[in-house]
């Protein structure tokens, strides 16, 4: 049975269909009779499946024509005609809009033209490749909705209520090299997210953060979790409860790029804040979330600047693993190894790390681990070279630390390694160990040492 849902706006109405099994194509017909006149509207080629929203800034905006092996990727559409794509136009508004002002691409079947319309236009490469991987796993229709804008901070994508809850100031310094899109509070939420709230979503993927490296960075551990929660509530309410209240939300932990040395600590900090300072997800502040670490996907020679790495295939693959685990309940590895226990063996000058899953030492690196040595309330970071290792443990040499070792960090630099050559990976999934910061006395990386900044 269908049911009519009234709207606060007397000029609109909504029909909620009974749940349908994935598949199609179908024809949907709406009919109204006024007196002796029948009015009929038909929508053809309708598919039933899962819809994912893809949002963020320029790394989400990059099109398929900008990635590695673009020619082959653009031509690989014939087997994916049940993956449908839509791209929202870049618009902003001072108040919440009820509907989109315009779209760049209406719901369409994928073609080489609409997947690679031009640089930073449509269709989002991460979104498309993510959907393609999902379709290969699910074998039923997937809808991909892209809504992103280059050079935009999280403040533009957040509602006013979530920004107020985090105490975000109205103004601040805005470096032109990292932020060149709209930055005013909520203007993209108003125009590019809020109008979509009535849609039924399976989940969201997000690629953003570069524009907050030097703009309200210390608030990102609040603004990002609250954006997630606010979007979830809004889409749940707007869809009459059809979108799950805690729908899966995936994101890309930022990759490496080259910039002013003055911002050296900014990129590692924003990566940490992307996880609400836990170092991993899901966590108690970010339930039902998944993360694609991309710290090892650097691209020094990208024609679009190193901030825009071209390997979006691996990013999308890692994202889709998280989606399959959290959204579809598959039992698979979707994140790289993190230490479960950190033990100080002072008499041997070693730190012993025990991991929660198997590790593969891809490359011995004497600088990627650092220990914070403290004396008289003064701390400094020193390299902790890798010593011995086994299937799930790793020993670090900390003899250079003559004082008290207080904290440990991993991959805490803007550029920790070259392409797919970081030190630690999961042995079979090829997922990299994400950056972390932990007190040496703590049982997991989910603790932040104030003395070790």
XYZ file of C-alpha atoms in Angstrom:
453
model
C 0.000 0.000 0.000
C 1.158 3.523 -0.729
C 0.478 6.313 1.730
C 0.212 10.051 1.261
C 2.346 12.153 3.595
C 1.199 15.733 4.183
C 3.678 18.586 4.001
C 3.902 21.823 5.913
C 3.986 23.450 2.487
C 0.461 23.230 1.041
C 1.877 23.114 -2.505
C 3.768 19.867 -2.022
C 2.905 16.269 -1.201
C 4.817 13.045 -0.797
C 3.897 9.457 -1.544
C 5.671 6.725 0.381
C 5.776 3.387 -1.424
C 5.909 0.013 0.247
C 9.433 -1.418 0.404
C 10.501 -2.960 -2.879
C 13.089 -5.602 -3.567
C 16.135 -4.215 -5.406
C 15.828 -4.311 -9.173
C 14.030 -2.867 -12.139
C 13.529 -1.117 -14.434
C 9.950 -0.178 -13.542
C 7.462 2.458 -14.557
C 5.967 4.584 -11.780
C 2.620 6.195 -12.553
C 0.752 8.880 -10.602
C -2.874 9.566 -11.483
C -5.334 12.201 -10.328
C -8.963 12.691 -11.273
C -10.600 16.130 -11.155
C -14.226 15.885 -12.173
C -14.228 14.073 -15.496
C -10.570 14.805 -16.279
C -7.789 12.315 -15.516
C -4.247 13.581 -15.067
C -1.455 11.016 -15.406
C 2.305 11.338 -14.919
C 4.711 8.512 -15.670
C 8.363 8.071 -14.704
C 10.165 5.482 -16.792
C 13.248 3.341 -16.188
C 12.977 3.446 -12.387
C 15.327 1.252 -10.341
C 15.025 0.263 -6.694
C 18.254 -0.030 -4.726
C 20.517 1.851 -2.313
C 21.329 5.571 -2.580
C 24.608 6.973 -1.275
C 25.370 10.680 -0.879
C 28.940 11.803 -1.620
C 30.064 15.194 -0.315
C 33.104 17.286 0.569
C 35.601 19.522 -1.184
C 37.896 19.240 -4.199
C 39.154 15.692 -3.664
C 35.540 14.579 -3.779
C 34.864 16.945 -6.680
C 37.672 15.539 -8.890
C 36.147 13.779 -11.879
C 36.946 10.437 -13.449
C 38.880 12.208 -16.226
C 41.413 13.394 -13.613
C 42.400 10.040 -12.088
C 45.053 7.493 -13.000
C 44.090 5.359 -16.028
C 41.318 7.818 -16.849
C 40.742 6.580 -20.398
C 40.125 3.015 -19.260
C 37.947 4.136 -16.342
C 35.796 6.357 -18.559
C 35.154 3.532 -20.975
C 34.215 1.029 -18.266
C 30.497 1.789 -18.071
C 28.691 -0.947 -20.014
C 28.496 -3.328 -17.060
C 27.302 -0.591 -14.700
C 24.081 0.675 -16.249
C 22.292 -0.140 -12.986
C 24.461 2.413 -11.209
C 22.751 5.795 -11.609
C 24.421 9.147 -10.962
C 23.303 12.677 -10.094
C 25.472 15.747 -9.526
C 24.282 18.845 -7.646
C 25.295 22.271 -8.955
C 27.583 24.463 -6.857
C 25.221 26.914 -5.193
C 25.044 28.665 -1.842
C 22.239 30.222 0.163
C 21.822 32.257 3.331
C 18.712 30.326 4.396
C 17.762 26.644 4.217
C 16.287 25.855 0.798
C 13.393 23.445 0.356
C 14.609 22.253 -3.048
C 17.791 22.342 -5.108
C 18.276 25.515 -7.108
C 19.749 23.471 -9.982
C 21.687 20.327 -10.825
C 24.631 19.803 -13.153
C 23.541 16.272 -13.991
C 20.064 14.833 -13.518
C 19.675 11.153 -12.617
C 21.505 9.444 -15.479
C 23.097 6.255 -16.644
C 26.913 6.493 -16.619
C 28.669 7.456 -19.861
C 32.225 8.486 -20.646
C 30.951 12.036 -21.137
C 29.089 12.498 -17.883
C 31.763 10.741 -15.821
C 34.482 13.039 -17.129
C 32.703 16.245 -18.057
C 35.724 18.367 -17.073
C 38.120 19.040 -14.237
C 36.374 19.446 -10.869
C 32.886 19.358 -12.406
C 31.128 15.973 -12.642
C 31.058 13.126 -12.016
C 32.937 12.704 -8.721
C 35.564 9.999 -9.236
C 35.565 8.828 -5.612
C 31.775 8.641 -5.655
C 31.586 6.763 -8.956
C 34.379 4.295 -8.165
C 32.935 3.659 -4.696
C 29.562 2.908 -6.263
C 31.115 0.675 -8.863
C 32.909 -1.398 -6.215
C 29.662 -1.606 -4.242
C 27.712 -2.754 -7.274
C 30.280 -5.480 -7.936
C 29.679 -6.746 -4.391
C 25.905 -6.252 -4.162
C 24.828 -6.972 -7.740
C 21.783 -4.705 -7.466
C 21.093 -1.033 -8.316
C 23.083 1.730 -6.626
C 22.286 5.440 -6.799
C 25.112 7.956 -6.373
C 24.357 11.548 -5.454
C 27.324 13.944 -5.569
C 27.173 17.306 -3.782
C 30.588 18.925 -3.267
C 32.527 22.171 -3.798
C 36.264 22.876 -4.088
C 38.163 24.602 -1.299
C 35.369 24.627 1.252
C 35.650 24.292 5.051
C 33.357 22.158 7.164
C 31.643 25.292 8.489
C 29.967 25.843 5.103
C 28.533 22.289 5.144
C 27.256 22.426 8.730
C 23.935 23.678 10.033
C 23.926 26.720 12.274
C 22.762 24.649 15.229
C 25.700 22.239 15.021
C 28.219 25.094 14.672
C 26.721 26.877 17.661
C 26.940 23.672 19.684
C 30.705 23.606 19.015
C 31.181 27.301 19.767
C 32.544 28.047 16.295
C 33.446 31.742 15.965
C 31.873 33.745 13.181
C 35.162 34.879 11.654
C 38.805 33.875 11.482
C 41.898 33.904 9.275
C 41.356 32.182 5.903
C 44.526 31.193 4.049
C 44.015 31.561 0.314
C 46.116 28.518 -0.615
C 43.849 26.057 1.204
C 40.468 27.774 1.130
C 39.015 29.409 -1.952
C 35.387 28.245 -2.011
C 32.481 29.567 0.051
C 33.367 29.624 3.750
C 30.438 31.424 5.388
C 28.578 29.415 7.976
C 26.001 26.940 6.625
C 25.758 28.337 3.068
C 26.346 24.927 1.446
C 24.289 23.087 4.022
C 21.453 25.454 3.154
C 21.694 25.055 -0.620
C 23.284 21.657 -1.322
C 22.421 19.332 1.604
C 19.203 20.493 3.295
C 17.174 20.279 0.041
C 18.041 16.564 -0.163
C 16.707 15.711 3.298
C 13.541 13.967 2.017
C 15.563 11.353 0.156
C 16.006 7.882 1.568
C 19.737 7.285 1.951
C 21.662 4.130 2.665
C 24.702 6.131 3.743
C 27.138 8.986 3.138
C 30.808 9.210 2.145
C 32.775 12.390 2.864
C 36.151 13.714 1.656
C 36.952 17.058 3.271
C 39.339 18.656 5.733
C 42.113 20.327 3.749
C 40.445 23.725 4.116
C 40.392 23.309 7.893
C 44.093 22.561 8.282
C 44.630 26.184 9.302
C 41.039 27.289 9.930
C 39.252 26.298 13.145
C 41.402 23.170 13.128
C 41.206 22.685 16.894
C 37.407 22.612 16.680
C 37.278 19.915 13.982
C 37.097 17.173 16.635
C 33.725 18.713 17.501
C 32.448 20.088 14.188
C 32.931 16.833 12.277
C 31.198 14.462 14.735
C 28.364 16.976 15.116
C 27.999 17.365 11.351
C 27.579 13.591 11.132
C 24.988 13.487 13.888
C 23.090 16.499 12.528
C 22.963 15.098 8.985
C 21.729 11.775 10.367
C 18.924 13.398 12.326
C 17.927 15.643 9.418
C 17.749 12.855 6.832
C 15.958 10.527 9.238
C 13.297 13.136 9.960
C 13.036 14.378 6.376
C 12.501 10.861 4.983
C 9.705 10.049 7.432
C 12.049 7.641 9.179
C 13.005 5.704 6.037
C 16.632 6.783 6.327
C 18.083 5.056 9.383
C 18.729 7.350 12.341
C 22.366 6.247 12.564
C 23.027 5.502 8.911
C 26.618 4.523 7.974
C 28.921 7.485 7.422
C 32.310 6.956 5.780
C 35.141 9.416 5.261
C 38.652 9.678 3.856
C 41.455 10.436 6.276
C 43.519 13.036 4.451
C 46.429 12.082 2.234
C 49.843 13.751 2.123
C 50.614 16.951 0.303
C 53.344 19.576 0.120
C 52.810 23.028 1.597
C 54.348 25.764 3.731
C 56.518 24.400 6.561
C 54.645 26.680 8.956
C 51.700 24.273 8.659
C 53.782 21.144 9.303
C 51.774 20.014 12.318
C 48.420 21.078 10.885
C 47.884 18.090 8.602
C 48.677 15.425 11.229
C 46.422 17.273 13.669
C 43.459 17.408 11.274
C 43.873 13.690 10.522
C 43.673 13.035 14.260
C 40.658 15.319 14.692
C 38.886 13.514 11.847
C 38.596 10.590 14.274
C 37.485 12.825 17.203
C 40.988 12.261 18.650
C 40.615 8.497 18.968
C 42.779 7.494 16.000
C 40.197 4.970 14.826
C 36.503 4.613 14.022
C 33.884 3.621 14.941
C 34.305 5.080 18.425
C 32.006 6.350 21.167
C 31.776 9.827 19.643
C 31.461 8.597 16.060
C 29.307 5.428 16.064
C 28.665 3.512 12.852
C 31.383 5.360 10.933
C 34.160 4.001 8.736
C 37.399 5.521 7.491
C 39.614 5.074 4.452
C 43.166 5.957 5.458
C 44.985 7.549 2.517
C 48.200 8.674 4.184
C 50.145 6.411 1.806
C 48.457 7.589 -1.418
C 50.565 10.691 -1.997
C 51.096 12.059 -5.504
C 54.096 14.366 -5.718
C 53.674 14.898 -9.469
C 49.928 15.402 -9.718
C 49.173 18.003 -12.429
C 46.438 19.267 -10.102
C 48.874 19.826 -7.236
C 50.025 17.317 -4.645
C 46.933 18.161 -2.586
C 44.933 16.329 -5.281
C 46.371 12.795 -5.576
C 45.160 10.927 -8.638
C 44.778 7.432 -7.175
C 41.096 7.623 -6.364
C 40.616 3.935 -7.151
C 42.378 2.829 -3.959
C 40.536 5.479 -1.932
C 37.194 4.210 -3.233
C 38.179 0.580 -2.688
C 39.075 1.224 0.942
C 35.838 3.155 1.459
C 33.746 0.375 -0.026
C 35.292 -2.152 2.380
C 34.029 -0.061 5.297
C 30.605 0.237 3.691
C 30.360 -3.497 3.158
C 31.264 -4.107 6.798
C 29.090 -1.467 8.481
C 26.219 -0.962 6.041
C 25.857 -4.528 4.805
C 27.153 -6.584 7.725
C 29.945 -8.441 5.936
C 32.713 -9.904 8.043
C 35.848 -8.435 6.535
C 38.868 -6.301 7.446
C 38.170 -2.663 6.642
C 40.842 -0.759 8.560
C 44.565 -1.060 9.105
C 46.317 -2.235 12.283
C 46.504 -0.174 15.483
C 48.368 -1.095 18.664
C 46.206 -2.621 21.361
C 48.866 -2.464 24.058
C 52.000 -0.349 24.534
C 54.489 -1.729 27.053
C 57.651 0.002 28.275
C 60.602 -2.350 28.721
C 62.883 0.195 30.381
C 65.682 -2.228 31.242
C 66.007 -3.131 27.546
C 65.463 0.359 26.152
C 62.460 -0.868 24.190
C 58.801 -0.103 23.664
C 56.799 -3.180 22.789
C 53.621 -2.684 20.710
C 51.018 -5.426 20.543
C 48.532 -5.081 17.679
C 44.913 -6.174 17.547
C 45.396 -7.756 14.133
C 48.316 -9.140 12.104
C 50.871 -6.670 10.764
C 53.138 -6.613 7.765
C 56.314 -4.555 7.974
C 56.441 -3.185 4.460
C 59.541 -1.122 5.097
C 61.806 -0.614 8.092
C 61.636 3.057 8.952
C 63.741 4.678 11.666
C 61.737 7.918 11.801
C 58.060 7.080 11.314
C 57.661 6.247 15.042
C 58.536 9.006 17.518
C 58.689 9.000 21.303
C 58.098 12.043 23.491
C 60.882 12.388 26.066
C 60.098 14.582 29.044
C 62.253 16.175 31.728
C 61.302 19.023 34.072
C 57.987 19.445 32.232
C 59.800 19.923 28.924
C 59.166 17.384 26.170
C 60.689 16.746 22.781
C 59.975 14.201 20.064
C 62.757 11.799 19.139
C 62.846 9.013 16.529
C 62.091 5.511 17.829
C 63.638 3.133 15.251
C 61.939 -0.161 14.538
C 63.778 -3.051 16.177
C 62.297 -6.565 16.083
C 58.825 -7.613 14.995
C 56.571 -10.645 14.728
C 53.094 -11.416 13.427
C 51.277 -9.074 15.810
C 53.974 -7.242 17.753
C 56.665 -4.688 17.121
C 59.525 -3.466 19.304
C 60.887 0.068 19.093
C 64.338 1.181 20.188
C 64.034 4.161 22.553
C 67.608 4.292 23.897
C 67.878 7.829 22.491
C 65.387 8.888 25.162
C 67.473 9.460 28.283
C 64.553 11.007 30.136
C 61.000 9.806 30.799
C 59.164 8.462 27.714
C 55.662 9.928 27.914
C 53.970 9.336 24.571
C 54.313 7.668 21.211
C 53.139 8.713 17.775
C 53.173 7.127 14.335
C 53.188 8.753 10.886
C 52.764 12.172 12.497
C 54.101 14.243 9.591
C 52.486 15.784 6.511
C 54.293 13.254 4.281
C 55.075 10.055 6.244
C 56.003 7.889 3.254
C 56.048 7.616 -0.504
C 53.244 6.044 -2.540
C 52.073 2.793 -0.899
C 55.387 2.540 0.954
C 54.457 3.285 4.562
C 55.988 1.093 7.230
C 53.019 -0.969 8.404
C 50.095 -2.635 6.659
C 47.630 -5.403 7.261
C 49.213 -8.420 5.506
C 46.271 -9.492 3.326
C 44.007 -6.465 2.945
C 46.861 -4.043 2.035
C 45.307 -1.465 4.379
C 47.855 0.902 5.955
C 48.231 1.454 9.670
C 46.683 4.888 10.319
C 48.506 7.656 12.209
C 48.097 7.606 15.971
C 49.127 9.414 19.130
C 49.075 7.639 22.501
C 50.314 7.871 26.052
C 52.825 5.138 26.661
C 50.927 4.114 29.788
C 47.582 3.942 27.971
C 46.085 0.709 26.602
C 45.173 2.128 23.194
C 45.797 5.095 20.863
C 42.515 6.649 21.938
C 44.184 8.871 24.503
C 45.810 12.244 23.908
C 48.826 13.426 25.913
C 48.800 17.140 26.594
C 52.480 16.995 27.541
C 53.368 15.511 24.184
C 52.142 18.203 21.833
